[in-house]
């Protein structure tokens, strides 16, 4: 069976692979037998290899080096290019984070290949599905040159276990001087949150201009916490200073595709729809019955968010005991 | 400090955008075309650096004849001159091919810094800095929410989930900027008038020494096989809150087995 390389995205906070990695392993199985590629500091693979094997990694390539995390993007692309040259895989699948897309791009140049970003599905013949223009257009694309490289959008594929051997193979890491051009000198976490990460969450509750103030975002957070959801914000809310930019959902922010998206006080401008239109179930609360968000919503409540949302939060908390 | 800003003209993300069924490429001819919003932040950042340190800001764009509108916008904000790579053979090029064209054009310019927006709102790949860095052997400083240029080094705060990374590299380097980095200026009347007289150099593939057969749809590294509009969602339910809005909402979530 053809070998498919899957780059492992790590979750430094929780210690294991990110859910996006398990999704990528699942998607890669349409193309062949996944081999996970762990690139990180020494000792990294030990904490993730069991999960990788459980989700279908026949092999785990361990590329560990103290230097690899000191530089941006380029070293990881070099390791993958080396593996592509040695193993001639049928394809490479990478989780679609900003870094993942940049690795894909550099790998494409290095290997003389084409690449497709933010794919939501990969068919056995290599055809990928992409969502274009704020979710309005569904596109099927193919790589026509070299080793196809895909970045898989988070939450597009449900991770399914498929236990495999997970046989470890050590990869010698040699970082070129050119790949050391950009140094990472610090990694700063500004918002520590017990809530799930926005792009990974199965439920997202977002607030918009209608929330009216930064303080009042506690209404959104309350509903989110009752559901174990992530919190998002529209651009209008972010531009108004109600909530930090890293939580912005939309064209110039994050794209999310959760099981349930609850839009509160969000009118539903194209800019916002671009980031959430592919959510499975959409619920809206807005006082304006003409708000375009209702065109997308499976269920909408026309009313004042300040009465509807706290009451709903209370009822959900009561149900969950 | 000489700075090149990469600018792309895109269909307005606030208008209806389409692919052209004739060849499955972005329908640019019929679109409401504007400068890529994210590029305005890169232009602003370039002007800020230039105002503090001197030098020249050059706008570089690859695109059809209509892209001159995007160039004029950049010049009216205050950029000094522009280079427009204009060649029909480029139509339908993938990002890999486009990066080869931009890299060749950069090869004819003198720069300490290349700036661009962190993504174009049409294709949303966010990879051009990485592709160019790879091709040109330049450091990549992408996704900036803050830029500092001093002592021959560029430092940025790279925006991440819930924080940022501090990264740095020696010049010349490629930096891409998010919309958190600054507030782009509006072109003044004086700026708009001055822009009309600023030099715009047009280059063809031949000028760049690029074989026409290596770009364009026929040799693109990826292709769109087919496309379709998203199937319309089934009619949703919309209820007024008559004191029971929360109850109805929770009832819906319960019916979906969410609570």
Coordinates of C-alpha atoms in Angstrom, one line a residue:
Chain A
X1 CA 0.0 0.0 0.0
X2 CA 1.2 3.5 -0.8
X3 CA 2.8 5.4 2.0
X4 CA 1.4 8.8 3.0
X5 CA 3.4 11.2 5.2
X6 CA 1.4 13.0 7.9
X7 CA 3.0 15.8 9.7
X8 CA 2.2 15.7 13.4
X9 CA 1.0 19.0 15.0
X10 CA 1.8 19.0 18.7
X11 CA -0.3 20.4 21.5
X12 CA 2.3 21.8 23.9
X13 CA -0.3 22.6 26.6
X14 CA -1.9 19.2 26.7
X15 CA 1.2 17.1 25.8
X16 CA -0.2 15.0 23.0
X17 CA -0.9 15.5 19.3
X18 CA -3.5 18.1 18.4
X19 CA -6.8 16.8 17.3
X20 CA -6.0 18.1 13.8
X21 CA -3.2 15.5 13.6
X22 CA -5.7 12.7 14.3
X23 CA -8.0 14.2 11.6
X24 CA -5.1 14.3 9.2
X25 CA -4.2 10.6 9.9
X26 CA -7.9 9.7 9.3
X27 CA -8.0 11.7 6.0
X28 CA -4.7 10.3 4.8
X29 CA -6.0 6.7 5.0
X30 CA -8.1 7.5 1.9
X31 CA -4.8 7.7 -0.1
X32 CA -2.8 4.9 1.5
X33 CA -1.0 3.9 4.7
X34 CA -0.2 6.8 6.9
X35 CA 3.3 7.4 8.3
X36 CA 3.4 10.0 11.0
X37 CA 6.3 12.5 11.1
X38 CA 7.2 13.9 14.5
X39 CA 9.5 16.9 14.3
X40 CA 10.4 18.5 17.6
X41 CA 12.8 18.6 20.6
X42 CA 14.3 15.4 21.9
X43 CA 11.7 13.3 23.8
X44 CA 8.7 14.7 21.8
X45 CA 7.8 11.4 20.0
X46 CA 7.5 9.4 23.3
X47 CA 4.5 11.4 24.3
X48 CA 2.6 11.1 21.1
X49 CA 3.4 7.8 19.4
X50 CA 0.7 5.7 21.1
X51 CA -2.0 8.1 19.9
X52 CA -0.5 8.2 16.4
X53 CA -0.5 4.4 16.2
X54 CA -4.0 4.2 17.5
X55 CA -5.2 6.5 14.6
X56 CA -3.5 4.5 11.9
X57 CA 0.2 5.4 11.7
X58 CA 2.0 2.3 10.5
X59 CA 5.3 4.1 11.0
X60 CA 6.4 7.0 13.1
X61 CA 9.3 8.9 11.8
X62 CA 11.1 10.6 14.7
X63 CA 13.0 13.7 13.7
X64 CA 14.1 15.1 17.0
X65 CA 16.7 17.9 17.5
X66 CA 17.1 20.6 20.1
X67 CA 17.4 23.2 17.3
X68 CA 14.3 22.5 15.3
X69 CA 12.0 24.6 17.4
X70 CA 14.4 27.5 17.5
X71 CA 13.7 28.5 13.9
X72 CA 10.5 29.3 12.0
X73 CA 9.0 26.9 9.5
X74 CA 12.0 26.2 7.3
X75 CA 13.6 23.3 9.4
X76 CA 10.3 21.3 9.3
X77 CA 10.0 21.8 5.5
X78 CA 13.6 20.5 5.2
X79 CA 12.9 17.4 7.2
X80 CA 9.8 16.6 5.2
X81 CA 11.6 17.2 1.9
X82 CA 14.3 14.8 3.0
X83 CA 11.6 12.2 3.8
X84 CA 9.8 12.7 0.5
X85 CA 13.1 12.2 -1.3
X86 CA 13.9 9.0 0.6
X87 CA 10.5 7.4 0.8
X88 CA 8.7 8.6 -2.3
X89 CA 5.3 8.8 -0.6
X90 CA 2.1 9.0 -2.5
X91 CA 1.2 12.2 -0.8
X92 CA 1.9 14.5 2.2
X93 CA -0.9 15.6 4.5
X94 CA -0.4 18.5 7.0
X95 CA -2.8 20.1 9.5
X96 CA -3.9 23.4 8.1
X97 CA -2.5 25.9 10.7
X98 CA -0.7 29.0 9.5
X99 CA 2.6 27.2 10.1
X100 CA 1.3 24.0 8.4
X101 CA 0.4 26.0 5.3
X102 CA 3.8 27.6 5.2
X103 CA 5.5 24.3 5.6
X104 CA 3.4 22.9 2.7
X105 CA 4.4 25.9 0.5
X106 CA 8.1 25.5 1.1
X107 CA 7.9 21.8 0.7
X108 CA 6.2 22.3 -2.7
X109 CA 9.0 24.4 -3.9
X110 CA 11.7 22.0 -2.6
X111 CA 10.1 19.0 -4.1
X112 CA 8.8 20.5 -7.3
X113 CA 5.2 19.7 -6.4
X114 CA 1.8 21.3 -6.2
X115 CA -0.1 21.9 -3.0
X116 CA -3.7 22.5 -1.9
X117 CA -4.5 24.3 1.3
X118 CA -7.5 24.1 3.6
X119 CA -8.9 21.0 2.0
X120 CA -12.0 19.6 3.8
X121 CA -11.9 16.1 2.2
X122 CA -9.5 14.0 0.2
X123 CA -10.9 11.3 -2.2
X124 CA -9.0 8.0 -2.9
X125 CA -8.0 9.4 -6.3
X126 CA -6.4 12.4 -4.7
X127 CA -9.1 14.9 -5.6
X128 CA -9.5 17.3 -2.7
X129 CA -12.6 19.4 -1.7
X130 CA -12.1 23.0 -0.9
X131 CA -14.5 25.7 0.2
X132 CA -14.0 29.1 -1.6
X133 CA -15.4 32.6 -1.4
X134 CA -16.7 32.7 2.1
X135 CA -18.2 29.2 1.8
X136 CA -20.3 30.1 -1.2
X137 CA -18.5 27.8 -3.6
X138 CA -17.4 24.2 -3.3
X139 CA -14.4 23.3 -5.4
X140 CA -12.8 20.0 -6.3
X141 CA -9.1 20.3 -7.1
X142 CA -6.1 18.1 -8.0
X143 CA -2.4 18.5 -7.8
X144 CA -1.0 17.9 -11.2
X145 CA 2.8 18.0 -10.6
X146 CA 5.0 16.0 -8.2
X147 CA 4.0 14.6 -4.8
X148 CA 0.6 16.0 -3.9
X149 CA 0.7 18.1 -0.7
X150 CA -2.5 18.8 1.2
X151 CA -3.2 20.9 4.3
X152 CA -6.4 19.7 6.0
X153 CA -8.7 22.2 7.6
X154 CA -9.5 21.5 11.2
X155 CA -12.8 19.9 12.2
X156 CA -13.5 18.8 8.6
X157 CA -12.9 15.1 9.2
X158 CA -14.0 13.1 12.2
X159 CA -11.0 11.3 13.7
X160 CA -11.5 7.5 13.6
X161 CA -9.2 5.1 15.4
X162 CA -7.6 2.4 13.2
X163 CA -4.9 0.7 15.3
X164 CA -1.6 0.2 13.4
X165 CA 2.0 -0.7 14.2
X166 CA 3.4 2.7 14.8
X167 CA 6.9 1.4 14.2
X168 CA 9.5 4.0 15.1
X169 CA 12.2 5.0 12.7
X170 CA 14.7 7.7 13.6
X171 CA 15.4 10.4 11.1
X172 CA 18.7 12.3 11.2
X173 CA 18.0 16.0 11.4
X174 CA 20.4 18.3 9.6
X175 CA 19.3 21.9 9.5
X176 CA 20.9 23.9 6.7
X177 CA 22.3 27.4 7.5
X178 CA 19.6 28.9 5.2
X179 CA 16.8 27.3 7.3
X180 CA 18.3 29.0 10.4
X181 CA 17.6 32.5 9.0
X182 CA 14.6 33.3 11.1
X183 CA 15.0 32.7 14.8
X184 CA 12.2 32.3 17.3
X185 CA 13.3 34.1 20.4
X186 CA 10.2 33.9 22.5
X187 CA 6.8 32.3 22.6
X188 CA 4.3 34.4 24.6
X189 CA 0.9 33.2 25.8
X190 CA -1.3 36.2 26.5
X191 CA -4.6 34.5 27.1
X192 CA -4.7 31.3 29.1
X193 CA -8.1 29.8 28.8
X194 CA -9.7 26.7 30.1
X195 CA -12.0 26.8 27.1
X196 CA -11.4 24.7 24.0
X197 CA -9.3 26.1 21.1
X198 CA -11.5 28.0 18.7
X199 CA -10.7 26.1 15.5
X200 CA -10.9 22.7 17.3
X201 CA -14.0 23.2 19.4
X202 CA -17.2 21.2 18.6
X203 CA -19.3 24.1 19.8
X204 CA -18.5 27.8 19.3
X205 CA -20.5 30.7 20.8
X206 CA -19.7 34.1 19.2
X207 CA -20.7 37.6 20.1
X208 CA -21.0 40.6 17.8
X209 CA -21.7 44.3 17.9
X210 CA -25.0 43.6 19.6
X211 CA -23.2 42.5 22.8
X212 CA -22.5 46.2 23.1
X213 CA -19.5 46.2 25.5
X214 CA -16.5 44.3 26.6
X215 CA -18.0 43.7 30.0
X216 CA -21.2 42.3 28.5
X217 CA -19.1 39.6 26.7
X218 CA -19.5 37.7 30.0
X219 CA -23.0 36.8 28.7
X220 CA -21.3 35.1 25.7
X221 CA -18.7 33.4 27.9
X222 CA -21.4 32.2 30.3
X223 CA -23.3 30.5 27.5
X224 CA -20.1 29.1 26.1
X225 CA -19.1 27.7 29.5
X226 CA -22.5 26.0 30.0
X227 CA -21.9 24.2 26.7
X228 CA -18.2 23.5 27.1
X229 CA -17.8 25.7 24.0
X230 CA -15.1 28.1 22.7
X231 CA -15.8 31.8 22.5
X232 CA -15.6 33.7 19.2
X233 CA -16.2 37.3 18.2
X234 CA -17.2 39.1 15.0
X235 CA -14.9 41.7 13.4
X236 CA -17.3 44.4 14.5
X237 CA -17.0 43.3 18.1
X238 CA -13.2 43.1 17.9
X239 CA -12.9 46.4 16.1
X240 CA -15.0 47.9 18.9
X241 CA -12.6 46.6 21.5
X242 CA -15.1 44.2 23.1
X243 CA -12.9 41.1 22.6
X244 CA -9.3 40.2 21.6
X245 CA -8.5 39.8 17.9
X246 CA -7.2 36.2 18.4
X247 CA -10.9 35.2 18.9
X248 CA -12.1 36.8 15.7
X249 CA -14.1 34.6 13.4
X250 CA -14.4 35.6 9.7
X251 CA -12.6 36.6 6.6
X252 CA -9.6 38.2 8.4
X253 CA -9.8 36.0 11.4
X254 CA -10.3 32.3 12.1
X255 CA -12.4 29.9 10.0
X256 CA -14.3 27.5 12.2
X257 CA -16.5 24.5 11.3
X258 CA -17.9 23.2 14.6
X259 CA -20.9 20.9 15.1
X260 CA -22.8 23.9 16.6
X261 CA -22.2 27.6 16.0
X262 CA -24.3 30.1 18.1
X263 CA -24.1 33.6 16.7
X264 CA -25.3 36.2 19.3
X265 CA -25.8 39.8 18.4
X266 CA -24.1 39.2 15.0
X267 CA -25.8 40.6 11.9
X268 CA -24.1 38.1 9.6
X269 CA -22.0 40.3 7.2
X270 CA -20.2 38.4 4.4
X271 CA -17.0 39.0 6.4
X272 CA -18.3 37.0 9.3
X273 CA -20.0 34.3 7.2
X274 CA -16.7 33.5 5.6
X275 CA -15.5 32.2 8.9
X276 CA -18.4 30.1 10.0
X277 CA -20.6 29.2 7.1
X278 CA -19.6 25.5 7.0
X279 CA -20.7 24.9 10.6
X280 CA -23.0 21.9 10.9
X281 CA -25.8 23.5 12.9
X282 CA -26.1 27.3 13.1
X283 CA -28.2 29.1 15.8
X284 CA -28.7 32.8 15.9
X285 CA -30.0 35.3 18.5
X286 CA -30.6 38.8 17.2
X287 CA -33.1 41.5 17.9
X288 CA -33.3 42.5 14.2
X289 CA -35.6 40.0 12.4
X290 CA -34.1 41.1 9.0
X291 CA -30.5 40.3 10.1
X292 CA -28.8 38.2 7.3
X293 CA -27.5 35.7 9.9
X294 CA -31.1 34.3 10.0
X295 CA -30.7 33.2 6.3
X296 CA -28.0 30.8 7.5
X297 CA -29.5 29.8 10.8
X298 CA -31.1 26.4 11.4
X299 CA -32.8 28.0 14.4
X300 CA -33.1 31.6 15.2
X301 CA -34.5 33.6 18.1
X302 CA -35.6 37.2 17.4
X303 CA -35.1 38.9 20.7
X304 CA -32.9 40.7 23.1
X305 CA -29.8 38.7 23.7
X306 CA -29.5 40.2 27.2
X307 CA -32.7 38.3 28.3
X308 CA -32.6 35.3 26.0
X309 CA -29.0 34.2 26.5
X310 CA -28.7 34.4 30.3
X311 CA -32.0 32.5 30.6
X312 CA -30.8 29.9 28.1
X313 CA -27.5 29.6 30.0
X314 CA -29.3 29.0 33.2
X315 CA -31.6 26.3 31.7
X316 CA -28.7 24.5 30.1
X317 CA -26.7 24.5 33.3
X318 CA -29.7 23.2 35.2
X319 CA -30.1 20.4 32.6
X320 CA -26.5 19.4 32.8
X321 CA -26.7 19.5 36.6
Chain B
X1 CA 15.7 51.6 3.7
X2 CA 14.3 50.5 0.4
X3 CA 11.1 48.5 0.7
X4 CA 9.1 46.6 -1.9
X5 CA 5.4 46.0 -1.0
X6 CA 3.6 43.2 -2.8
X7 CA 0.1 44.2 -3.8
X8 CA -2.6 42.0 -5.3
X9 CA -5.9 43.1 -6.8
X10 CA -8.8 40.8 -5.8
X11 CA -12.5 40.7 -6.2
X12 CA -14.1 42.7 -3.4
X13 CA -14.9 40.2 -0.6
X14 CA -18.0 42.1 0.1
X15 CA -19.5 41.5 -3.3
X16 CA -20.5 38.3 -5.1
X17 CA -17.4 36.4 -6.2
X18 CA -17.3 33.6 -8.8
X19 CA -15.2 31.2 -10.6
X20 CA -15.3 31.4 -14.4
X21 CA -16.8 28.1 -15.8
X22 CA -14.8 28.6 -19.0
X23 CA -11.5 27.6 -17.3
X24 CA -12.4 27.3 -13.5
X25 CA -10.2 30.3 -12.6
X26 CA -11.3 33.3 -10.5
X27 CA -13.7 35.5 -12.6
X28 CA -11.7 38.7 -12.4
X29 CA -12.9 40.4 -15.6
X30 CA -16.5 40.6 -14.3
X31 CA -15.7 41.2 -10.6
X32 CA -15.8 44.3 -8.6
X33 CA -12.0 44.5 -8.2
X34 CA -10.2 46.2 -5.3
X35 CA -6.8 46.2 -3.7
X36 CA -6.5 43.3 -1.3
X37 CA -7.5 44.8 2.0
X38 CA -4.7 43.1 3.9
X39 CA -2.1 44.7 1.6
X40 CA -3.1 48.2 2.8
X41 CA -1.7 47.3 6.2
X42 CA 1.6 46.3 4.5
X43 CA 1.7 49.6 2.6
X44 CA 1.0 51.6 5.8
X45 CA 3.8 49.7 7.6
X46 CA 6.2 50.4 4.7
X47 CA 5.4 54.1 4.7
X48 CA 5.9 54.2 8.5
X49 CA 9.3 52.6 8.3
X50 CA 10.2 54.9 5.4
X51 CA 9.1 58.0 7.2
X52 CA 11.3 57.1 10.1
X53 CA 14.4 55.8 8.3
X54 CA 14.2 57.3 4.8
X55 CA 14.4 55.3 1.5
X56 CA 11.9 54.4 -1.1
X57 CA 8.7 52.3 -1.2
X58 CA 8.1 50.4 -4.5
X59 CA 4.8 48.6 -5.1
X60 CA 5.1 45.3 -7.0
X61 CA 2.0 43.7 -8.5
X62 CA 1.4 40.8 -10.8
X63 CA -2.0 40.9 -12.5
X64 CA -4.1 41.9 -15.5
X65 CA -4.4 45.4 -16.9
X66 CA -7.1 46.3 -14.4
X67 CA -4.6 45.9 -11.5
X68 CA -3.4 49.4 -12.2
X69 CA -6.3 50.6 -10.0
X70 CA -4.7 48.7 -7.1
X71 CA -1.3 50.3 -7.9
X72 CA -2.8 53.8 -8.0
X73 CA -4.4 53.2 -4.6
X74 CA -1.0 52.2 -3.2
X75 CA 0.7 55.2 -4.8
X76 CA -1.9 57.6 -3.6
X77 CA -1.3 56.3 0.0
X78 CA 2.3 57.4 -0.5
X79 CA 4.4 54.7 -2.2
X80 CA 7.0 56.2 -4.5
X81 CA 6.8 54.0 -7.6
X82 CA 5.4 50.8 -9.0
X83 CA 6.3 47.7 -11.0
X84 CA 3.5 45.9 -12.8
X85 CA 4.2 42.5 -14.2
X86 CA 1.6 42.2 -17.0
X87 CA 1.5 39.3 -19.4
X88 CA -1.5 37.4 -20.6
X89 CA 0.4 34.1 -20.3
X90 CA 0.3 34.4 -16.5
X91 CA -3.5 34.0 -16.4
X92 CA -4.5 30.9 -14.4
X93 CA -1.1 30.5 -12.7
X94 CA -1.0 28.6 -9.4
X95 CA 0.7 30.0 -6.3
X96 CA 3.9 28.1 -7.1
X97 CA 4.1 29.6 -10.6
X98 CA 3.2 33.1 -9.3
X99 CA 5.9 33.0 -6.7
X100 CA 8.4 32.3 -9.5
X101 CA 7.2 35.5 -11.3
X102 CA 7.3 37.6 -8.2
X103 CA 10.8 36.2 -7.3
X104 CA 12.1 37.1 -10.7
X105 CA 10.7 40.6 -10.5
X106 CA 12.2 41.1 -7.0
X107 CA 15.5 40.1 -8.6
X108 CA 15.4 43.3 -10.7
X109 CA 14.8 45.5 -7.7
X110 CA 16.9 46.7 -4.8
X111 CA 15.4 46.2 -1.4
X112 CA 16.1 45.7 2.3
X113 CA 12.6 44.6 3.1
X114 CA 9.7 43.0 1.3
X115 CA 6.3 43.5 2.8
X116 CA 3.0 41.9 2.0
X117 CA -0.4 41.3 3.5
X118 CA -0.7 38.1 5.5
X119 CA -3.3 36.8 3.1
X120 CA -5.2 37.7 -0.1
X121 CA -8.9 37.6 0.5
X122 CA -9.6 35.7 -2.7
X123 CA -7.6 32.5 -2.4
X124 CA -6.7 32.8 1.3
X125 CA -3.5 30.7 1.0
X126 CA -1.3 32.8 3.2
X127 CA 1.8 31.2 1.7
X128 CA 3.5 33.8 -0.5
X129 CA 6.1 34.9 2.0
X130 CA 7.0 31.2 2.6
X131 CA 7.2 30.5 -1.2
X132 CA 9.3 33.6 -1.8
X133 CA 11.6 33.0 1.1
X134 CA 12.2 29.5 -0.1
X135 CA 12.9 30.6 -3.7
X136 CA 15.1 33.6 -2.8
X137 CA 16.8 32.2 0.3
X138 CA 15.5 35.1 2.3
X139 CA 14.3 35.0 6.0
X140 CA 10.6 34.7 6.4
X141 CA 8.9 36.8 9.1
X142 CA 5.3 36.1 8.5
X143 CA 2.0 37.0 10.3
X144 CA 3.2 40.2 12.0
X145 CA 1.1 42.2 14.4
X146 CA 4.2 44.4 15.2
X147 CA 7.3 45.1 13.2
X148 CA 10.6 46.7 14.3
X149 CA 13.4 47.4 11.9
X150 CA 16.8 48.4 13.4
X151 CA 20.5 47.7 13.2
X152 CA 20.1 45.6 10.1
X153 CA 17.6 43.3 11.7
X154 CA 13.8 42.9 11.4
X155 CA 11.9 41.7 14.4
X156 CA 8.2 40.9 14.5
X157 CA 5.5 39.7 16.8
X158 CA 4.0 36.8 14.9
X159 CA 0.4 36.5 15.8
X160 CA -0.5 33.1 17.2
X161 CA -3.5 31.5 19.0
X162 CA -3.8 33.3 22.3
X163 CA -0.5 35.2 22.0
X164 CA 2.5 35.8 19.8
X165 CA 6.0 34.6 19.0
X166 CA 8.9 37.0 18.9
X167 CA 10.9 36.2 15.8
X168 CA 13.9 38.0 14.2
X169 CA 16.1 37.8 11.1
X170 CA 18.8 39.9 9.4
X171 CA 17.8 42.1 6.4
X172 CA 17.0 41.7 3.7
X173 CA 13.8 39.8 4.8
X174 CA 10.2 39.2 3.9
X175 CA 7.5 40.3 6.3
X176 CA 3.8 39.8 6.1
X177 CA 1.3 41.8 8.1
X178 CA -2.1 41.2 9.7
X179 CA -4.7 43.9 10.2
X180 CA -3.8 44.2 13.8
X181 CA -0.5 45.9 13.0
X182 CA -1.7 49.5 12.2
X183 CA -4.5 51.7 10.9
X184 CA -3.9 52.3 7.2
X185 CA -4.1 55.9 6.2
X186 CA -6.7 57.2 3.7
X187 CA -5.2 58.7 0.5
X188 CA -5.3 62.5 0.7
X189 CA -6.5 64.6 -2.3
X190 CA -2.8 65.6 -2.7
X191 CA -1.8 62.0 -2.6
X192 CA -4.3 61.0 -5.2
X193 CA -3.2 63.8 -7.5
X194 CA 0.5 63.0 -7.0
X195 CA -0.1 59.3 -7.7
X196 CA -1.0 60.1 -11.2
X197 CA 2.5 61.3 -11.9
X198 CA 4.4 58.6 -10.1
X199 CA 6.3 56.1 -12.4
X200 CA 4.8 52.7 -13.1
X201 CA 7.1 50.3 -14.9
X202 CA 5.4 47.5 -16.8
X203 CA 7.4 44.3 -17.2
X204 CA 6.5 41.2 -19.3
X205 CA 7.7 37.6 -18.8
X206 CA 10.3 38.2 -21.5
X207 CA 11.7 41.2 -19.5
X208 CA 12.0 38.8 -16.5
X209 CA 13.6 36.0 -18.5
X210 CA 10.7 33.6 -17.7
X211 CA 9.6 31.1 -20.3
X212 CA 5.9 31.6 -21.0
X213 CA 5.4 27.8 -21.0
X214 CA 6.3 27.6 -17.3
X215 CA 3.4 29.7 -16.2
X216 CA -0.3 29.8 -16.7
X217 CA -3.1 27.3 -16.5
X218 CA -1.6 24.6 -18.8
X219 CA 1.4 24.0 -16.5
X220 CA -0.1 25.0 -13.2
X221 CA 0.9 22.6 -10.3
X222 CA -2.8 22.2 -9.3
X223 CA -6.1 22.7 -11.0
X224 CA -9.7 23.1 -10.2
X225 CA -11.5 20.1 -11.6
X226 CA -15.0 21.3 -11.0
X227 CA -17.0 23.6 -8.7
X228 CA -20.5 24.3 -7.7
X229 CA -22.5 26.7 -5.5
X230 CA -22.9 25.5 -1.9
X231 CA -26.3 23.6 -1.8
X232 CA -28.8 26.0 -0.2
X233 CA -29.5 25.2 3.5
X234 CA -33.0 23.9 4.3
X235 CA -35.3 26.6 5.5
X236 CA -34.5 27.3 9.2
X237 CA -36.9 28.1 12.0
X238 CA -37.1 31.6 13.2
X239 CA -39.1 32.3 16.4
X240 CA -39.8 35.6 18.2
X241 CA -38.9 35.8 21.8
X242 CA -42.2 36.2 23.7
X243 CA -40.7 35.5 27.0
X244 CA -40.1 31.9 26.0
X245 CA -37.1 32.5 23.6
X246 CA -34.6 30.8 25.9
X247 CA -36.9 27.8 26.4
X248 CA -37.4 27.4 22.6
X249 CA -33.7 27.7 22.0
X250 CA -32.8 25.1 24.7
X251 CA -35.6 22.9 23.3
X252 CA -34.0 23.1 19.9
X253 CA -30.6 22.2 21.3
X254 CA -32.2 19.3 23.2
X255 CA -33.9 18.0 20.0
X256 CA -30.4 18.1 18.4
X257 CA -29.1 16.0 21.4
X258 CA -26.7 18.8 22.3
X259 CA -28.0 19.4 25.8

